[in-house]
Amino acid sequence: MKLAIGVLLLAVAASASSDLQPKPYLLQIDRILQQKKHHDSFKSVFTSEKPSDNCPPCFNCNLPNFECTQFSQCNTFTGMCECRDGYGGMDCSEPLCGSLSDGNKNRPQRGNETCQCKDGWGGINCNLCTADALCDPFVPEGLKGTCYTGGAIVNTAHQMCDVTNPKIIAILEGKKPQVTISCNKTAAACDFQFWIAERESFYCDLSKCDFAHDLTSNGTRYRCEEVACKCLPDRMLCGEDGSIDISEFLTETIRGPGEISCDLNKKNCKFSEPSMNDLISSVFGDPYITLHCKSGECLHKSEIPGYDLPGRKKITLNDILTIAAVALVTAVAIAFTLYNIGRSPMFKQYKDYPSNTEENPLSNNFTPTTLSFSDINYSIGKNKILNNIYGLVEPGQCLSIMGGSGAGKTTLLDILAGKAKSGTVEKNIYVNGKILPATDYKKIVGFVDQEDHLIPTLTVYETVLNSALLRLPRAMDVNSKIAKVHEVLNELRIYHIKDRVIGSDFKRGISGGEKRRVSIACELVTSPSILFLDEPTSGLDAYNAKNVIDSLVKLAKDFNRTIVFTIHQPRSNIVSLFDKLVLLSEGDLVYSGDMINCNDFFGKNGYQCPLGYNIADYLIDITVDHKKILKIASEEDPHEAFLSQTTSEADVTREWEHLAVHRDEYNYQQVDGPNDGKIIQITNKLPQIFYESPLAINLRQEILHLANNPLDLDIQQHLLKRASFWTQFSILSSRTFKNLYRNPKLLLSNYVLSLMVGLFCGLLYYHVSNDISGFQNRLGLFFFILALFGFSSLTGLHSFAEERIIFIRERANNYYHPLAYYASKMVCDLIPLRVFPPIILLSILYPLVGLTMDHNGFVKALMVLVVFNVAVAVEILIVGILVKDASTSTIFGVLILLFSLLFAGLFINSEDLKFTTKWLQWISLFHYAYEALAINEVRDLILREKKYGLSIEVPGAVILSTFGFNVAAFWKDVSALLAWAGTFLVLGYVFLHFYTYERR
């Protein structure tokens, strides 16, 4: 127990000095305990027992009675010896086994007369390498080591020599004499051990050495000015029974200089020192010790003496063929893509169309549809937006929803069209008296937004054809779909402009009225039973507005369709075309029924439209102040206050005269107010008047009767199946490709930029040198290329911002599945914009700069750059999906790229990053790409630099390691890029599917 406490105290004491020179103290203590001859004295140090007079004190090299053999250093803090390579034990007198690469602390001591070395290692103490593969731990990670056996010292060499003096061999009577030599060129020192039968006799330390290597004669000569030798007690030649003792001679006489010279071709060496030579001569008759040596030193191949640094490798025919093969594969891929896209119906020109459209399969799915609705209520929080709206419209009729601004027209239309609303909806919507499932209902209705969101580069025909190909039943053949497109274009009287592009704010196209009819055509081409339109005349002049409504009325009459639309203050000639009217006033229903009966109803109730006055304007006027807040004095009569306010307004027209006459037909309700006054809400009684009228009662009964006695509604489900996923992908890809080549600025700018940058950088870095400055130029070139393609990906924000509203509208109208759009976006955007530019740039850059083509260097660099470009592009696209505002998304995109650049490895060394910031490097795409490109180029490069008369040759991998790069991480970096690219692709679709949708 006391012994254990003593060991623990010694370990604590050793730990206290660890800041000065840390050592594996517990392991050394264990070694002490294993030495039985010291065990008792060690125990007595920590116990009250007095040590026996026969027990030696514990080993401590600080004490004069103990010393470190092999001229090893004594650690003054621990009292333990710091042994040289291949030696262990407390005093460093025991040879170690295993291998030099294991390190002294992990190597076992020799347990018997010989050592068991690991495969590939030899010598008495296993310091001599014999195989190249075992030298990898001695060179920078990722490089291959070489076991140099030439004999010349480069850094630290080990030699195993057999003594060849015949007389020495004869006198020893079969006991083999050997010598081990280790030299450190940096320390200018060698150590020398003399062994007999693999048992060490004496050792020497040689310092102040000068190492010379003659490449012409292939010989070495190492001259050391100072030599010191010592014997190991009780060993042969050093006092062993029956042996001479030269201990005093070695200690007192040997002073140097010493010399080791070798013929490296024959492996013959000699060790010479004046006093040693005299001893050898007098005892054995030889002038010096002669040796036959094997040498081993682990190096990189570039460090081997006489290694001829390869000059700049000229581009070869194979290199040209490699680049040409990449270009050929790219051309074939482009041709294959163009061929398949060219076969798409979006590109085919059809001259013959079926004339008999009655056989169109779509007509089998159409059923005349009566739309009725009741109890339509909508609220957002406590605010009531719609209050008990009801109505009915039959096939062949147009229902107009009218009202002032904020009346709830668009909200009602959205609910009737089945749009998702953010508030609380209560509704009963009947189709031929039946309530349909939402999925079936959306397939028989069409919806036209108030704004026209169309792709500006497509023609009128292509825009409508796109809708037909995506939304018409897959059972229809292509010719029938095209015939349907021509039929709709004719009906809407826009066939004559079918080959004109839609146009945009920057490129003139068709007019606003024509755009509106194109939007309607995109819905009509699917022959919906019910068509909803949100203010189809908005933004149009009177003439175009009349044309649009005429087209809708004609569609309803001729094709027995049901049309519902909102409209704001139409002209009188447009109003006359309406069949049904729903009039709203701040969410309340003022009228619902036949348009022809509207004037009579309001006239009988005291609201007579003045002669010659537009009935639509008059209806808006009488409902615009349906709910009005008025502050009056406490004693003031609400009737008089209201009349005073209305008559005090400038230019009171005759349509307001009824307010004075019918002021009793308003409700006055106190809302809130201070002590000196009160606030009243003036509510028009028109909703109540209509609700109690016979027209409203009959309408509600008709809706109820139809719900109780529904009409047949034959919906053939197989005809409701839209285009397959592959068809959607093909059509969308064709459309995207047309958009690209008709608006080629972005595409051409990327290609021209890649071409120009490739030429510019090729000339700027032309034939980059294999020196330190060339290393810097290479890293700078790769960083510039990555920054170029990284920031070029910001163009994806603008392109998606333009398409966002189109995607949302088409998705809401069930054009396609979001995955089909996303897949086409990835293929048609990533391949031409993110894959081809790196191929163009590197194909020009590589031969001009003279970058490495070894080990498929060009193909690897191209792979890294393409994967990086794709990953960054999708990452930026995700920013565009999540951030709607284009300017804000640009800021976020730039910040992401800048932080990714910061942790690429150029601006800050990876080894200097703390754990709190290290994770930023793990998510930096620039780091993985930059490291991979640098490794691919510099890993096997030998840099030669000559400055101030000094010649330096250093592997590029060593400098990379100094910069904090992992030289062995090329495929790890590529895998990380692929993983991030895949992750971003998945996240991009997830965000597109669940975040980018219509919100109303």
mmCIF file of C-alpha atoms in Angstrom, residues 1-114:
data_model
loop_
_atom_site.group_PDB
_atom_site.id
_atom_site.type_symbol
_atom_site.label_atom_id
_atom_site.label_comp_id
_atom_site.label_asym_id
_atom_site.label_seq_id
_atom_site.Cartn_x
_atom_site.Cartn_y
_atom_site.Cartn_z
ATOM 1 C CA MET A 1 0.000 0.000 0.000
ATOM 2 C CA LYS A 2 2.801 2.374 0.899
ATOM 3 C CA LEU A 3 4.572 1.515 -2.309
ATOM 4 C CA ALA A 4 1.478 2.457 -4.332
ATOM 5 C CA ILE A 5 1.176 5.778 -2.489
ATOM 6 C CA GLY A 6 4.832 6.472 -3.197
ATOM 7 C CA VAL A 7 4.375 5.790 -6.907
ATOM 8 C CA LEU A 8 1.374 8.114 -6.954
ATOM 9 C CA LEU A 9 3.293 10.914 -5.205
ATOM 10 C CA LEU A 10 6.154 10.560 -7.651
ATOM 11 C CA ALA A 11 3.701 10.758 -10.560
ATOM 12 C CA VAL A 12 2.168 13.947 -9.106
ATOM 13 C CA ALA A 13 5.601 15.461 -8.613
ATOM 14 C CA ALA A 14 6.538 14.596 -12.154
ATOM 15 C CA SER A 15 3.317 16.140 -13.456
ATOM 16 C CA ALA A 16 4.113 19.397 -11.674
ATOM 17 C CA SER A 17 7.182 19.788 -13.868
ATOM 18 C CA SER A 18 5.411 18.819 -17.089
ATOM 19 C CA ASP A 19 5.322 22.405 -18.308
ATOM 20 C CA LEU A 20 9.087 22.360 -18.488
ATOM 21 C CA GLN A 21 9.659 19.043 -20.216
ATOM 22 C CA PRO A 22 6.804 16.538 -20.358
ATOM 23 C CA LYS A 23 7.669 12.827 -20.211
ATOM 24 C CA PRO A 24 5.828 9.511 -19.804
ATOM 25 C CA TYR A 25 6.668 9.364 -16.112
ATOM 26 C CA LEU A 26 4.303 6.621 -15.113
ATOM 27 C CA LEU A 27 5.809 4.397 -17.758
ATOM 28 C CA GLN A 28 9.289 5.145 -16.451
ATOM 29 C CA ILE A 29 8.163 4.429 -12.889
ATOM 30 C CA ASP A 30 6.837 1.100 -14.095
ATOM 31 C CA ARG A 31 10.190 0.343 -15.623
ATOM 32 C CA ILE A 32 11.817 1.151 -12.299
ATOM 33 C CA LEU A 33 9.545 -1.268 -10.521
ATOM 34 C CA GLN A 34 10.454 -3.958 -13.006
ATOM 35 C CA GLN A 35 14.099 -3.714 -12.078
ATOM 36 C CA LYS A 36 14.239 -6.046 -9.117
ATOM 37 C CA LYS A 37 17.660 -4.957 -7.964
ATOM 38 C CA HIS A 38 16.290 -1.435 -7.260
ATOM 39 C CA HIS A 39 12.843 -2.425 -5.964
ATOM 40 C CA ASP A 40 13.629 -2.569 -2.279
ATOM 41 C CA SER A 41 15.477 0.725 -2.191
ATOM 42 C CA PHE A 42 12.700 2.425 -4.169
ATOM 43 C CA LYS A 43 10.151 1.161 -1.678
ATOM 44 C CA SER A 44 12.160 2.412 1.266
ATOM 45 C CA VAL A 45 12.095 5.963 -0.082
ATOM 46 C CA PHE A 46 8.339 6.204 0.636
ATOM 47 C CA THR A 47 8.164 4.114 3.814
ATOM 48 C CA SER A 48 9.369 4.515 7.327
ATOM 49 C CA GLU A 49 11.574 1.491 6.905
ATOM 50 C CA LYS A 50 15.239 2.259 6.716
ATOM 51 C CA PRO A 51 16.917 0.958 3.574
ATOM 52 C CA SER A 52 19.118 -2.062 3.963
ATOM 53 C CA ASP A 53 22.815 -1.442 3.826
ATOM 54 C CA ASN A 54 22.976 -3.942 0.936
ATOM 55 C CA CYS A 55 20.310 -2.191 -1.258
ATOM 56 C CA PRO A 56 21.482 0.402 -3.741
ATOM 57 C CA PRO A 57 19.675 3.752 -3.903
ATOM 58 C CA CYS A 58 16.974 4.401 -6.535
ATOM 59 C CA PHE A 59 18.260 5.266 -10.023
ATOM 60 C CA ASN A 60 18.661 8.997 -10.507
ATOM 61 C CA CYS A 61 20.943 10.275 -13.236
ATOM 62 C CA ASN A 62 21.373 13.520 -11.297
ATOM 63 C CA LEU A 63 23.374 11.563 -8.705
ATOM 64 C CA PRO A 64 27.072 11.045 -9.375
ATOM 65 C CA ASN A 65 26.760 7.283 -8.971
ATOM 66 C CA PHE A 66 24.438 7.001 -11.977
ATOM 67 C CA GLU A 67 25.038 8.009 -15.543
ATOM 68 C CA CYS A 68 23.290 7.714 -18.880
ATOM 69 C CA THR A 69 25.015 5.476 -21.358
ATOM 70 C CA GLN A 70 25.339 6.272 -25.087
ATOM 71 C CA PHE A 71 26.070 9.856 -23.976
ATOM 72 C CA SER A 72 22.331 10.316 -23.585
ATOM 73 C CA GLN A 73 20.981 13.448 -21.945
ATOM 74 C CA CYS A 74 19.854 13.412 -18.325
ATOM 75 C CA ASN A 75 16.543 15.100 -17.559
ATOM 76 C CA THR A 76 17.372 17.137 -14.489
ATOM 77 C CA PHE A 77 13.709 17.387 -13.498
ATOM 78 C CA THR A 78 12.933 13.685 -13.492
ATOM 79 C CA GLY A 79 16.319 12.112 -12.970
ATOM 80 C CA MET A 80 15.707 9.876 -15.968
ATOM 81 C CA CYS A 81 17.748 9.444 -19.140
ATOM 82 C CA GLU A 82 16.475 10.575 -22.512
ATOM 83 C CA CYS A 83 17.669 7.774 -24.716
ATOM 84 C CA ARG A 84 18.767 7.918 -28.321
ATOM 85 C CA ASP A 85 16.896 6.050 -31.030
ATOM 86 C CA GLY A 86 17.088 2.314 -30.491
ATOM 87 C CA TYR A 87 18.031 2.350 -26.814
ATOM 88 C CA GLY A 88 16.017 2.016 -23.618
ATOM 89 C CA GLY A 89 16.164 1.089 -19.974
ATOM 90 C CA MET A 90 16.793 3.483 -17.135
ATOM 91 C CA ASP A 91 20.350 4.214 -18.239
ATOM 92 C CA CYS A 92 19.787 3.680 -21.988
ATOM 93 C CA SER A 93 21.970 0.596 -22.090
ATOM 94 C CA GLU A 94 19.333 -1.812 -23.393
ATOM 95 C CA PRO A 95 18.781 -2.230 -27.151
ATOM 96 C CA LEU A 96 15.203 -1.841 -28.324
ATOM 97 C CA CYS A 97 13.358 -4.058 -30.784
ATOM 98 C CA GLY A 98 10.322 -3.562 -33.012
ATOM 99 C CA SER A 99 10.965 -0.762 -35.496
ATOM 100 C CA LEU A 100 12.314 2.773 -35.584
ATOM 101 C CA SER A 101 8.925 4.091 -36.738
ATOM 102 C CA ASP A 102 7.290 2.991 -33.455
ATOM 103 C CA GLY A 103 9.209 5.540 -31.367
ATOM 104 C CA ASN A 104 11.326 4.658 -28.344
ATOM 105 C CA LYS A 105 8.500 4.746 -25.817
ATOM 106 C CA ASN A 106 6.492 2.157 -27.781
ATOM 107 C CA ARG A 107 9.374 -0.226 -28.524
ATOM 108 C CA PRO A 108 10.032 -3.330 -26.392
ATOM 109 C CA GLN A 109 13.427 -3.965 -24.782
ATOM 110 C CA ARG A 110 15.434 -6.922 -25.903
ATOM 111 C CA GLY A 111 14.501 -9.866 -23.732
ATOM 112 C CA ASN A 112 17.145 -12.303 -24.924
ATOM 113 C CA GLU A 113 20.386 -12.290 -26.887
ATOM 114 C CA THR A 114 18.797 -11.025 -30.147
#
